[in-house]
Short mmCIF file of C-alpha atoms in Angstrom, two decimals:
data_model
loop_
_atom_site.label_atom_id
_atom_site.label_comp_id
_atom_site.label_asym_id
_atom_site.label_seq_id
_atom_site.Cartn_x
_atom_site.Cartn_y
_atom_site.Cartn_z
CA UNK A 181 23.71 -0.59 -12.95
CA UNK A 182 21.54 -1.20 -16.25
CA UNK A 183 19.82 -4.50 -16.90
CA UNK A 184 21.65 -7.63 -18.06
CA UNK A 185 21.36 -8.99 -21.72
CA UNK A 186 18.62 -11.48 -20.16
CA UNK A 187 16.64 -8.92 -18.40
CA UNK A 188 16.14 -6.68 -21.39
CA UNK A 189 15.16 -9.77 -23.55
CA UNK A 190 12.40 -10.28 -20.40
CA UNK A 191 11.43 -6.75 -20.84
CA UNK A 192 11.28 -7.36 -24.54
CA UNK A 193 9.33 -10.53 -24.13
CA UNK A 194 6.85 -8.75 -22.07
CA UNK A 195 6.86 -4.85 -24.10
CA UNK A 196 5.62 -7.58 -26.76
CA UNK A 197 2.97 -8.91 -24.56
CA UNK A 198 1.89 -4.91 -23.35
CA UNK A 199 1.78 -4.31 -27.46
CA UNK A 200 -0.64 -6.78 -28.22
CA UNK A 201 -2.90 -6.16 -25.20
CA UNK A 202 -3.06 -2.89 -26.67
CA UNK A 203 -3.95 -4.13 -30.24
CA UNK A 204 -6.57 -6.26 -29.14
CA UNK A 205 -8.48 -5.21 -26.19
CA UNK A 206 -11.32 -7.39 -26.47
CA UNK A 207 -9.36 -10.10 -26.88
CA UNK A 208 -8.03 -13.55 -24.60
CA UNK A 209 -4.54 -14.84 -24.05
CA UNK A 210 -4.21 -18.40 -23.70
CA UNK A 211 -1.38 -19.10 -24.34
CA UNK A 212 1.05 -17.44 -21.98
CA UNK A 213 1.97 -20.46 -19.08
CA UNK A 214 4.76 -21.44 -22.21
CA UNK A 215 6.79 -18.01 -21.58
CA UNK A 216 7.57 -18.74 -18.19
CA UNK A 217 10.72 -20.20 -18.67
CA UNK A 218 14.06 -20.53 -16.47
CA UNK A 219 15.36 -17.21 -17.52
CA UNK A 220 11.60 -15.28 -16.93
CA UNK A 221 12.12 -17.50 -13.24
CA UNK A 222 15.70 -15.44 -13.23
CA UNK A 223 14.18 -12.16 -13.47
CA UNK A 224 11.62 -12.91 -11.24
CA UNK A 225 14.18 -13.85 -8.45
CA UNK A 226 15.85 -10.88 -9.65
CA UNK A 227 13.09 -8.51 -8.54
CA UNK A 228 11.66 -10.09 -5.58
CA UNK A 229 12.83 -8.76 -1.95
CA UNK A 230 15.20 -10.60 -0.58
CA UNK A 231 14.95 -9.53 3.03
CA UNK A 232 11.63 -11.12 4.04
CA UNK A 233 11.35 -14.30 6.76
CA UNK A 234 11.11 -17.43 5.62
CA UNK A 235 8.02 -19.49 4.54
CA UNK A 236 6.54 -23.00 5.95
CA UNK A 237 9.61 -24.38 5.03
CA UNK A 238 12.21 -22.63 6.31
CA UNK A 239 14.16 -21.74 3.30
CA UNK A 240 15.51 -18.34 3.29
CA UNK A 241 16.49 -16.49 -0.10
CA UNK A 242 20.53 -16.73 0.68
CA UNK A 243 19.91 -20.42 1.28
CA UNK A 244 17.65 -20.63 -2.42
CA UNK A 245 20.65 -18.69 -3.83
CA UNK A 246 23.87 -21.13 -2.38
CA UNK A 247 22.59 -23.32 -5.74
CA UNK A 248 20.36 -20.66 -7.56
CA UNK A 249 20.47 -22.57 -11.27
CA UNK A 250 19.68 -25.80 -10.44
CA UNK A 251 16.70 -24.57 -8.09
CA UNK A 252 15.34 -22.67 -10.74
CA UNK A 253 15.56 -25.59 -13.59
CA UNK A 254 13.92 -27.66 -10.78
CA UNK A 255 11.04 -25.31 -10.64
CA UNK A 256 10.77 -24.76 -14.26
CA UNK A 257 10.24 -28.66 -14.66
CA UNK A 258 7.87 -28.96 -11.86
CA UNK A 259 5.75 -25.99 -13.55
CA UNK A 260 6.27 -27.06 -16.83
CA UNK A 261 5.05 -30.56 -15.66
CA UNK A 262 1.82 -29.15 -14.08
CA UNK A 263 3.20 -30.62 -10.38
CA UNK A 264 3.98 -27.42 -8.93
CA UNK A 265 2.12 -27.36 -5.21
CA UNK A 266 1.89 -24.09 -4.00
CA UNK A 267 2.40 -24.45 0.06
CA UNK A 268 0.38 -23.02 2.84
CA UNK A 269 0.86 -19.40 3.48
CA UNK A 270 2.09 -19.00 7.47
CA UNK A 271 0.25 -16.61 9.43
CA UNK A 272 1.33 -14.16 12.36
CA UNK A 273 -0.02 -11.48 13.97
CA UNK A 274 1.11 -8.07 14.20
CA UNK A 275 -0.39 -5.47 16.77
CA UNK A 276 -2.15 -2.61 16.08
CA UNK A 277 -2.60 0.54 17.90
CA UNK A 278 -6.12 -0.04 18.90
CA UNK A 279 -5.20 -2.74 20.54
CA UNK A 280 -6.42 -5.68 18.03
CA UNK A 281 -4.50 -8.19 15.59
CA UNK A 282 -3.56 -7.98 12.12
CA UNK A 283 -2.30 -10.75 10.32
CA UNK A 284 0.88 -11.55 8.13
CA UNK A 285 1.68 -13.80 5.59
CA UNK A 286 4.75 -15.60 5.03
CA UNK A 287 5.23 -17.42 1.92
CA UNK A 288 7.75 -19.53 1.19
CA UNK A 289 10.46 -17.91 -1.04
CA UNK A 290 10.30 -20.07 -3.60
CA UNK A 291 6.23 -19.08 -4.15
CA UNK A 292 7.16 -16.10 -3.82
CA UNK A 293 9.82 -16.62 -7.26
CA UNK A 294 6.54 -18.54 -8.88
CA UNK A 295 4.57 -15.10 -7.94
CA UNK A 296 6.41 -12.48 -9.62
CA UNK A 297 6.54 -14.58 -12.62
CA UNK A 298 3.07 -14.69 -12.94
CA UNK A 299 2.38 -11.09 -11.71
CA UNK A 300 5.22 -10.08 -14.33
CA UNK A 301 2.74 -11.59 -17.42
CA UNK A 302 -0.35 -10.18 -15.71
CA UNK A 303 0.84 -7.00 -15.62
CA UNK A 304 1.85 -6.57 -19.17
CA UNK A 305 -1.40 -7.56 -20.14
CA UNK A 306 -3.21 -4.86 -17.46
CA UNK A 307 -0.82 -2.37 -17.06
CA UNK A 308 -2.26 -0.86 -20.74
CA UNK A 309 -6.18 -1.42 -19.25
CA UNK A 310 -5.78 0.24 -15.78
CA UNK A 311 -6.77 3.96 -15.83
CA UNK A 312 -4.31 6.56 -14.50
CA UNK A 313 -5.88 7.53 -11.43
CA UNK A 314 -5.19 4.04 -9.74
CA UNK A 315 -2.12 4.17 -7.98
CA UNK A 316 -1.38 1.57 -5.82
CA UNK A 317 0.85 -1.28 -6.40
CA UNK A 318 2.00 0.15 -9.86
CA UNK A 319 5.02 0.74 -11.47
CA UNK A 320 5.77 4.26 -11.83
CA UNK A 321 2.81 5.33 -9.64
CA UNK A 322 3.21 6.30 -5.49
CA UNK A 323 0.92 7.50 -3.00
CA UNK A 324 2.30 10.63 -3.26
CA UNK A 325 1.03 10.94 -6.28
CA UNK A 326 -1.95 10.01 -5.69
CA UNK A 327 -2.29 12.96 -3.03
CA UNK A 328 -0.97 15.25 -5.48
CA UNK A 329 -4.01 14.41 -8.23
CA UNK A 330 -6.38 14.31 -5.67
CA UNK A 331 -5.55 17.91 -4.47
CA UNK A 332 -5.74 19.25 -7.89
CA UNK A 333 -8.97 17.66 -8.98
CA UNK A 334 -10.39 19.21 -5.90
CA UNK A 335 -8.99 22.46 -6.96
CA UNK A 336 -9.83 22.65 -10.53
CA UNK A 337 -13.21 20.72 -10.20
CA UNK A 338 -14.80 23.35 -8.32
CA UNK A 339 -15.57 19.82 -5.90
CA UNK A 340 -17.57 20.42 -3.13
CA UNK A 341 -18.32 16.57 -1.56
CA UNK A 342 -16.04 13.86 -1.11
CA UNK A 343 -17.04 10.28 -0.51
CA UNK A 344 -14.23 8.36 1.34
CA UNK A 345 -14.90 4.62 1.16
CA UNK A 346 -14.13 1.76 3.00
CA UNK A 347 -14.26 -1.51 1.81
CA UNK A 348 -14.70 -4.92 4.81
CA UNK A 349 -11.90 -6.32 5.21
CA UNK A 350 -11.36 -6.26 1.20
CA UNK A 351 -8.15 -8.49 0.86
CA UNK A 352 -10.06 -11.50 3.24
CA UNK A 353 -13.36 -11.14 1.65
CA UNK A 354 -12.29 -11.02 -2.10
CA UNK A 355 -14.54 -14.19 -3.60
CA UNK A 356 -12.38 -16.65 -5.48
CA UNK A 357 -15.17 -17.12 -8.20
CA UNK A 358 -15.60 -13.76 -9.35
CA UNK A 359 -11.86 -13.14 -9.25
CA UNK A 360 -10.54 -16.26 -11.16
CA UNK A 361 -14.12 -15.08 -13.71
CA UNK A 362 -12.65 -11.33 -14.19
CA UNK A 363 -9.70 -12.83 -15.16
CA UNK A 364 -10.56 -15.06 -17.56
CA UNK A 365 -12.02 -12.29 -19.83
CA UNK A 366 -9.07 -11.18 -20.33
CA UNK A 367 -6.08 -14.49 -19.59
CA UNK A 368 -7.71 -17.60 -20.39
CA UNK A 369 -4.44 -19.82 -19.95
CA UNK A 370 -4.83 -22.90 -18.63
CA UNK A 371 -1.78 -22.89 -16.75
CA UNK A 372 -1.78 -19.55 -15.42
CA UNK A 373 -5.26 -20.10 -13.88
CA UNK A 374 -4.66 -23.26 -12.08
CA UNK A 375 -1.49 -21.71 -10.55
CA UNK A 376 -3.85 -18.75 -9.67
CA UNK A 377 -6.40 -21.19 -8.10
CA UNK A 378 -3.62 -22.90 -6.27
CA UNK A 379 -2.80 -20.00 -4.57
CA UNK A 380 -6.35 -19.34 -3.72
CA UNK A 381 -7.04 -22.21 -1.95
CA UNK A 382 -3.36 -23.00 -0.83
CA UNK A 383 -4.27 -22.96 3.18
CA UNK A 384 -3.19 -20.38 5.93
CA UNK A 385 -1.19 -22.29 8.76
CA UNK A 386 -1.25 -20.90 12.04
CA UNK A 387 0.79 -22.06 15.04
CA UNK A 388 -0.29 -26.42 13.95
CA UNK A 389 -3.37 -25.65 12.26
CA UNK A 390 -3.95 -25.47 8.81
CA UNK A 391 -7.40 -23.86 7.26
CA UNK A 392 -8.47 -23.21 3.93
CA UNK A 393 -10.21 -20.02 3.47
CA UNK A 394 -12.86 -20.01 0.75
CA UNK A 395 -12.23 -16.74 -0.09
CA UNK A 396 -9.61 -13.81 -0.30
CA UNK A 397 -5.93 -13.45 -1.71
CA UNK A 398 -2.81 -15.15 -0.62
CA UNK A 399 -1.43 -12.75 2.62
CA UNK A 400 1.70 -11.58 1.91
CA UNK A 401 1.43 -12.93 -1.74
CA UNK A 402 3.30 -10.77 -4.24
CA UNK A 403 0.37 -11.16 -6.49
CA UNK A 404 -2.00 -10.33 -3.96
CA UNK A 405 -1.90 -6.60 -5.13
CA UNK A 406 -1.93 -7.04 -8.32
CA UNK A 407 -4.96 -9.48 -8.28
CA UNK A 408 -6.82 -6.56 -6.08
CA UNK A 409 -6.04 -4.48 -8.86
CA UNK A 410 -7.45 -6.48 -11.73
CA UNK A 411 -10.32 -7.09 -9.55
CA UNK A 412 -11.44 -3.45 -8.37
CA UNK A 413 -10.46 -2.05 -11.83
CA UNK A 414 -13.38 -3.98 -13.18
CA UNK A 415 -15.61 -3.46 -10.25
CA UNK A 416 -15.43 -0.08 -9.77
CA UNK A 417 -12.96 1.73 -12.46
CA UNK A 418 -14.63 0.40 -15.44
CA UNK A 419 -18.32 0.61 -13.50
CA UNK A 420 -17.49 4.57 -12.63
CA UNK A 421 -15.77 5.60 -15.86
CA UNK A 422 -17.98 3.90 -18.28
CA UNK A 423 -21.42 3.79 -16.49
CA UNK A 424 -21.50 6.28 -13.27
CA UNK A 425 -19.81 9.64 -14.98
CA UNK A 426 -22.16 10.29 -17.90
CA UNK A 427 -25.14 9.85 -15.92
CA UNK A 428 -23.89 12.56 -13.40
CA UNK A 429 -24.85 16.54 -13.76
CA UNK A 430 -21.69 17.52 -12.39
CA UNK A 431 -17.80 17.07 -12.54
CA UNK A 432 -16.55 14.08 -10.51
CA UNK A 433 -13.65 11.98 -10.12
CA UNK A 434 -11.94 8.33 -8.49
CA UNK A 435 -8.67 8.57 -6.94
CA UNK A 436 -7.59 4.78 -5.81
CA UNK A 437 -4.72 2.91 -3.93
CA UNK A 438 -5.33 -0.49 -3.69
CA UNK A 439 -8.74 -0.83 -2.09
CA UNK A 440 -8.08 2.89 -0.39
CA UNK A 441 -10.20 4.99 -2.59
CA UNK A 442 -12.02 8.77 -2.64
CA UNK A 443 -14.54 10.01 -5.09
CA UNK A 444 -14.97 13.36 -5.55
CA UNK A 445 -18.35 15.09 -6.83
CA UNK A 446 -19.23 19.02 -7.76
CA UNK A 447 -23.06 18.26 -7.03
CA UNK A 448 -23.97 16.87 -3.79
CA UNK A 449 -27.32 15.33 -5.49
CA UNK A 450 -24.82 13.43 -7.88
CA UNK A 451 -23.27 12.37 -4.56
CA UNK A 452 -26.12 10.86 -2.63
CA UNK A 453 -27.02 9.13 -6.03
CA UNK A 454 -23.86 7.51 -6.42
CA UNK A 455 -23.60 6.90 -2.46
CA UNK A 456 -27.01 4.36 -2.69
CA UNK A 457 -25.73 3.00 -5.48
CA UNK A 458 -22.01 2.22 -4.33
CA UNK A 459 -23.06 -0.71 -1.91
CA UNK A 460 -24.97 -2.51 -4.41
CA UNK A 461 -22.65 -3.21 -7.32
CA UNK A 462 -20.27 -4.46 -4.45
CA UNK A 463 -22.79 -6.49 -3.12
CA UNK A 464 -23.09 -8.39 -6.32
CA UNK A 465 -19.84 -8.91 -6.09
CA UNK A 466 -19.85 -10.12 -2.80
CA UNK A 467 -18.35 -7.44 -0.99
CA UNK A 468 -19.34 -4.82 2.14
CA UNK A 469 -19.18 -1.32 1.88
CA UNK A 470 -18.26 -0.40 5.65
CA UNK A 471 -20.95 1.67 7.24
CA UNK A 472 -19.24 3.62 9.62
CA UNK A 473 -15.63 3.92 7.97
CA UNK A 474 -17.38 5.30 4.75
CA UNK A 475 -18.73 8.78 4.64
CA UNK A 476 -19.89 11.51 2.88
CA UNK A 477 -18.67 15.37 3.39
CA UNK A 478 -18.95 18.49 2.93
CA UNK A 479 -15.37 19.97 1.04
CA UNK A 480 -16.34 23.07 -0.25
CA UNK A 481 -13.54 25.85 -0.68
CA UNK A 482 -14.75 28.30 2.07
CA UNK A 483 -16.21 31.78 1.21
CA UNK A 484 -13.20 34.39 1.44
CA UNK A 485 -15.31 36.73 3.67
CA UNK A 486 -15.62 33.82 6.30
CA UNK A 487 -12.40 32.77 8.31
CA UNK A 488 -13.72 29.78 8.80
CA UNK A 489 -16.64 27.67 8.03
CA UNK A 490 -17.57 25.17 10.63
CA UNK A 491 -19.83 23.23 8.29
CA UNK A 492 -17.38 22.20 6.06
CA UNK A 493 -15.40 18.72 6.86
CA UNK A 494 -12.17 16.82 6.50
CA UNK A 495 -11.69 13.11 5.61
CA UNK A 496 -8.41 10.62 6.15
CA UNK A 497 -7.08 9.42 2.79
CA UNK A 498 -3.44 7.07 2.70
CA UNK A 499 -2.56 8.58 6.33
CA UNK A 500 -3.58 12.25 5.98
CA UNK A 501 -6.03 14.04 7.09
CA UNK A 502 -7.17 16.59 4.28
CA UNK A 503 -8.80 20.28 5.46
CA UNK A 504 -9.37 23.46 4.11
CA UNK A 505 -7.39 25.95 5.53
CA UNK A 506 -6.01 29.53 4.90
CA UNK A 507 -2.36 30.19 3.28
CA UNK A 508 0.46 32.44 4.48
CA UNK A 509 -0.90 34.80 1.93
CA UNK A 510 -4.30 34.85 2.70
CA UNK A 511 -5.83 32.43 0.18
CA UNK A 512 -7.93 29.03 0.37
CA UNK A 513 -5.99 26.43 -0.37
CA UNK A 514 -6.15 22.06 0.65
CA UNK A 515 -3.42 21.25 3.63
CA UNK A 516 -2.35 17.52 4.64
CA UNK A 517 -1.01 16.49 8.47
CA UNK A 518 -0.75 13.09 9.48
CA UNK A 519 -3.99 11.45 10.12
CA UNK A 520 -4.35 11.22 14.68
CA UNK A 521 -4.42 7.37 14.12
CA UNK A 522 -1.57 7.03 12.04
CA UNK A 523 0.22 9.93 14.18
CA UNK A 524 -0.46 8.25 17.45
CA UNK A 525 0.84 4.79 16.32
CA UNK A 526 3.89 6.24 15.31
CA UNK A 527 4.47 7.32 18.42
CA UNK A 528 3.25 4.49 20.28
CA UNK A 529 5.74 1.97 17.86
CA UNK A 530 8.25 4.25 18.54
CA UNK A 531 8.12 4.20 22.44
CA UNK A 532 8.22 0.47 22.17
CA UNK A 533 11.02 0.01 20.40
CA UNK A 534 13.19 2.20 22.24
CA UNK A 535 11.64 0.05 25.69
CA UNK A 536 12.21 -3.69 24.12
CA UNK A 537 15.76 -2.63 22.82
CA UNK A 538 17.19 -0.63 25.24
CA UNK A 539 20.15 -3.21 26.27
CA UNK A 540 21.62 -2.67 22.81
CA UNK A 541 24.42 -1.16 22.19
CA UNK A 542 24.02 2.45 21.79
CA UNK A 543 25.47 2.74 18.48
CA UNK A 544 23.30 0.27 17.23
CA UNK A 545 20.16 1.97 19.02
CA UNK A 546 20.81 4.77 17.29
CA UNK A 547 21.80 3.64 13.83
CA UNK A 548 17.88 2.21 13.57
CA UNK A 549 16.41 5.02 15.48
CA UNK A 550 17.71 7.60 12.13
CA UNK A 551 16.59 4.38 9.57
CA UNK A 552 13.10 5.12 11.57
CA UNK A 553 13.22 8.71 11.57
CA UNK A 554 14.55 8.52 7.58
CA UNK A 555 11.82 6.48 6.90
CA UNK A 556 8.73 8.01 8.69
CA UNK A 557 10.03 11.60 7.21
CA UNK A 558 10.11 10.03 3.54
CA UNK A 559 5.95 9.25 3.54
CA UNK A 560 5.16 11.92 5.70
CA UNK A 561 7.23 15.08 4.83
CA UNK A 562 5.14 16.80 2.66
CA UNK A 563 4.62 20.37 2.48
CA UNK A 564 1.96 21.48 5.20
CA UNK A 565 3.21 18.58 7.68
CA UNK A 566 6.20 19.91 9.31
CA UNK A 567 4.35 20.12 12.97
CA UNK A 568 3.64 16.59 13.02
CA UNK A 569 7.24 15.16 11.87
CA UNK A 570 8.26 17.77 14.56
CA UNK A 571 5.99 16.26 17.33
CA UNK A 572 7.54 12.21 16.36
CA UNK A 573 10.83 13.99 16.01
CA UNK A 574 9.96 15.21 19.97
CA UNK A 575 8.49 11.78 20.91
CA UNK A 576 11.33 10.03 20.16
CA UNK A 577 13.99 11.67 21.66
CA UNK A 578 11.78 11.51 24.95
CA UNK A 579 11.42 7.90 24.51
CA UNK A 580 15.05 7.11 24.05
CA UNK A 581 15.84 9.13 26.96
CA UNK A 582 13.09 7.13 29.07
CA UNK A 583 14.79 3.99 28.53
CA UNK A 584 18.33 4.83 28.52
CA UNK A 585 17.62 5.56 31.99
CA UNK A 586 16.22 2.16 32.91
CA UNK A 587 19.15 0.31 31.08
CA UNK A 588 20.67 -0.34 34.36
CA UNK A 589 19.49 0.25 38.43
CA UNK A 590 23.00 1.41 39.41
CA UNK A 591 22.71 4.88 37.35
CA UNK A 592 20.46 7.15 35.34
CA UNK A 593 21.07 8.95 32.68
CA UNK A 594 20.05 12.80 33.39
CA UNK A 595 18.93 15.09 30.83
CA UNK A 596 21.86 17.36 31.08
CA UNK A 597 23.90 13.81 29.89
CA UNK A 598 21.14 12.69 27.53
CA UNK A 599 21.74 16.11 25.58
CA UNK A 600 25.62 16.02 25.43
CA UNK A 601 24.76 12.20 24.41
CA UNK A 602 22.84 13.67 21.30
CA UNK A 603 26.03 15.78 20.58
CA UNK A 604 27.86 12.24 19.37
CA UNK A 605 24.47 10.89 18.07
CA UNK A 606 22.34 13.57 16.61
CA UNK A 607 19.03 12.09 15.33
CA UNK A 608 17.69 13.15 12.15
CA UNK A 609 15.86 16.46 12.37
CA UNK A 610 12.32 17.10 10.50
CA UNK A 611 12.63 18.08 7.04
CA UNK A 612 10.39 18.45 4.10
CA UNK A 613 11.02 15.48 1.25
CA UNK A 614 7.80 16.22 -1.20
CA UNK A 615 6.68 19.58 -2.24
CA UNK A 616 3.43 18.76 -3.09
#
């Protein structure tokens, strides 16, 4: 389906916005707040997901829909008006496989409408700034191809160190004053700034206590990403393009998703300078390089008269782990598997779901078993990676198996059963979805 008459007038609306941007780069807009009427409010429902939990308030998105219009002309007036109140984000905590807690937002659908508005405006005015080899939380960019450029940099930059980063705790830590100040160079609304700051110091309610963090981006906001974007692409785009590259005696290059990012250097004496360096411009910006998550190694294509070189490393980047190995036809060339961490929670997710919903129906097991298997296949199925979508693939039919036969005391299901089971149900089998 194409857009509708009042979507391409949006996109219109904000191509105009993208022009300018371009036209004047070292220029302000203030005056943007006044475009966010009830039909940019449409779109904006339009485009947000429509399957997430509800907020503090308990309002789901088919409930915001029963009376869709008059919601939205209710919002438009309270924005308009300047009495919008952005409510506290709820928080939840998800396990992870090392056995600590991660936390989740859930905001309120409506904030979430108020969001994507605002993230629709910022984005025309960035999306022209932002350099090509940031990829996360882009339109028309993916992880995948984030791998791809990374692997051919490497190849055609004769590279020989990479510097994988990690940033502490980036999303909690990101200070409010530098943030809303970065901003301001370049959006200087009025309006669009307070909502910004209302969503910075909106609250995080957890079980019946409400907090207000001094610093970081609304969890689960949809403009969370795009905030981290504007953020690091002054930080450290701009700062590497502009002032760390023609300092440097070698080739070198930035591959980023979100606050996931590599650097990649020819000279390993341009490497250890950048390396000291690195901490400190975060540091003004009050921000921790991770000492132990970031490192620097050796990725030098190996000699062709060794078979292997043990000196030479491998580094995780967006679930992968990245290695040097040797072709079918002989020749050096970069290979991806799934990272152990990311491999072993798989599995470990995978075993519990089979456990926790084993009195399902079958049918109903097994529909969300193949979403799974879909799903993990989709990220993970690149060429190079067909062993470890075999070993899940393995994992999970073991798992369902394990719990079928504790579904009841009065029977087990054998093996011999189990198979002629998979006859009827037949799980997805490995496959290959990006040749990259």
């Amino acid at each position: 389906m194409g857009d509708t008459p009042r979507s391409q007038t949006i996109s219109t609306i904000l191509q105009e916005i993208a022009e300018q941007a371009v036209r004047y780069p070292d220029s302000a807009f203030t005056t943007l707040a006044h475009k966010m009427d009830v039909d940019l409010l449409r779109e904006a429902y339009r485009r947000v997901r429509k399957s997430g939990a509800p907020g503090v308030d308990g309002v789901t998105a088919q409930e915001y829909a029963a009376n869709l219009e008059e919601n939205l002309r209710d919002l438009h007036e309270r924005l308009r008006r300047g009495r919008y109140k952005a409510p506290p984000v709820e928080r939840v905590w998800l396990d992870k496989e090392d056995g600590r807690k991660r936390p989740l937002g859930k905001p309120t659908f409506e904030d979430k409408i108020v969001q994507k508005a605002v993230a629709m405006l910022l984005e025309a005015v960035y999306e022209p700034e932002f350099y090509a080899f940031s990829h996360g939380f882009r339109p028309d960019h993916s992880p995948h191809q984030a791998l791809l450029e990374l692997r051919e940099r490497c190849r055609n930059m004769n590279v020989g160190w990479i510097a994988k980063v990690d940033v502490s705790g980036f999303f909690d830590n990101m200070p409010h004053g530098p943030l809303r100040e970065i901003i301001k160079q370049r959006v200087n609304d009025g309006g669009i700034l307070r909502l910004i700051g209302k969503w910075l110091h909106a609250g995080v309610l957890e079980g019946a206590t409400l907090t207000y963090p001094e610093k970081g981006t609304p969890q689960g906001g949809v403009i969370s990403p795009l905030l981290a974007n504007i953020f690091l692409h002054h930080v450290l785009d701009e700062w590497f393009v502009q002032e760390i590259q023609p300092r440097l005696r070698g080739r070198c290059f930035l591959i980023r998703y979100g606050d996931d990012f590599v650097i990649g250097f020819e000279l390993e004496a341009d490497a250890r300078r950048v390396m000291d360096v690195l901490p400190k411009r975060f540091g003004r910006f009050g921000l921790t390089i991770h000492p132990e998550k970031t490192k620097l190694v050796s990725f030098h294509k190996p000699p062709h008269r060794d078979k292997r070189d043990r000196k030479n490393g491998t580094f995780d980047f967006l679930g992968f782990t990245h290695y040097w190995a040797k072709s079918r036809r002989g020749y050096w060339v970069i290979k991806r598997k799934t990272a152990r961490r990311r491999l072993r929670r798989a599995i470990k997710a995978r075993w519990h779901w089979c456990r926790d919903h084993r009195h399902q129906p079958l049918r109903e097991q097994y529909r969300m078993l193949c979403l799974k298997l879909r799903g993990y296949y989709q990220y993970y199925g690149i060429r190079g990676n067909f062993r470890g979508l075999e070993r899940v693939y393995q994992q999970v039919k073991k798992a369902w198996w394990y719990w079928l036969r504790r579904r009841s005391h009065k029977g087990q299901v054998t093996w011999e059963q189990f198979t002629r089971l998979r006859v009827s149900y037949p799980l997805p089998k490995p496959r290959i979805v990006h040749n990259i």
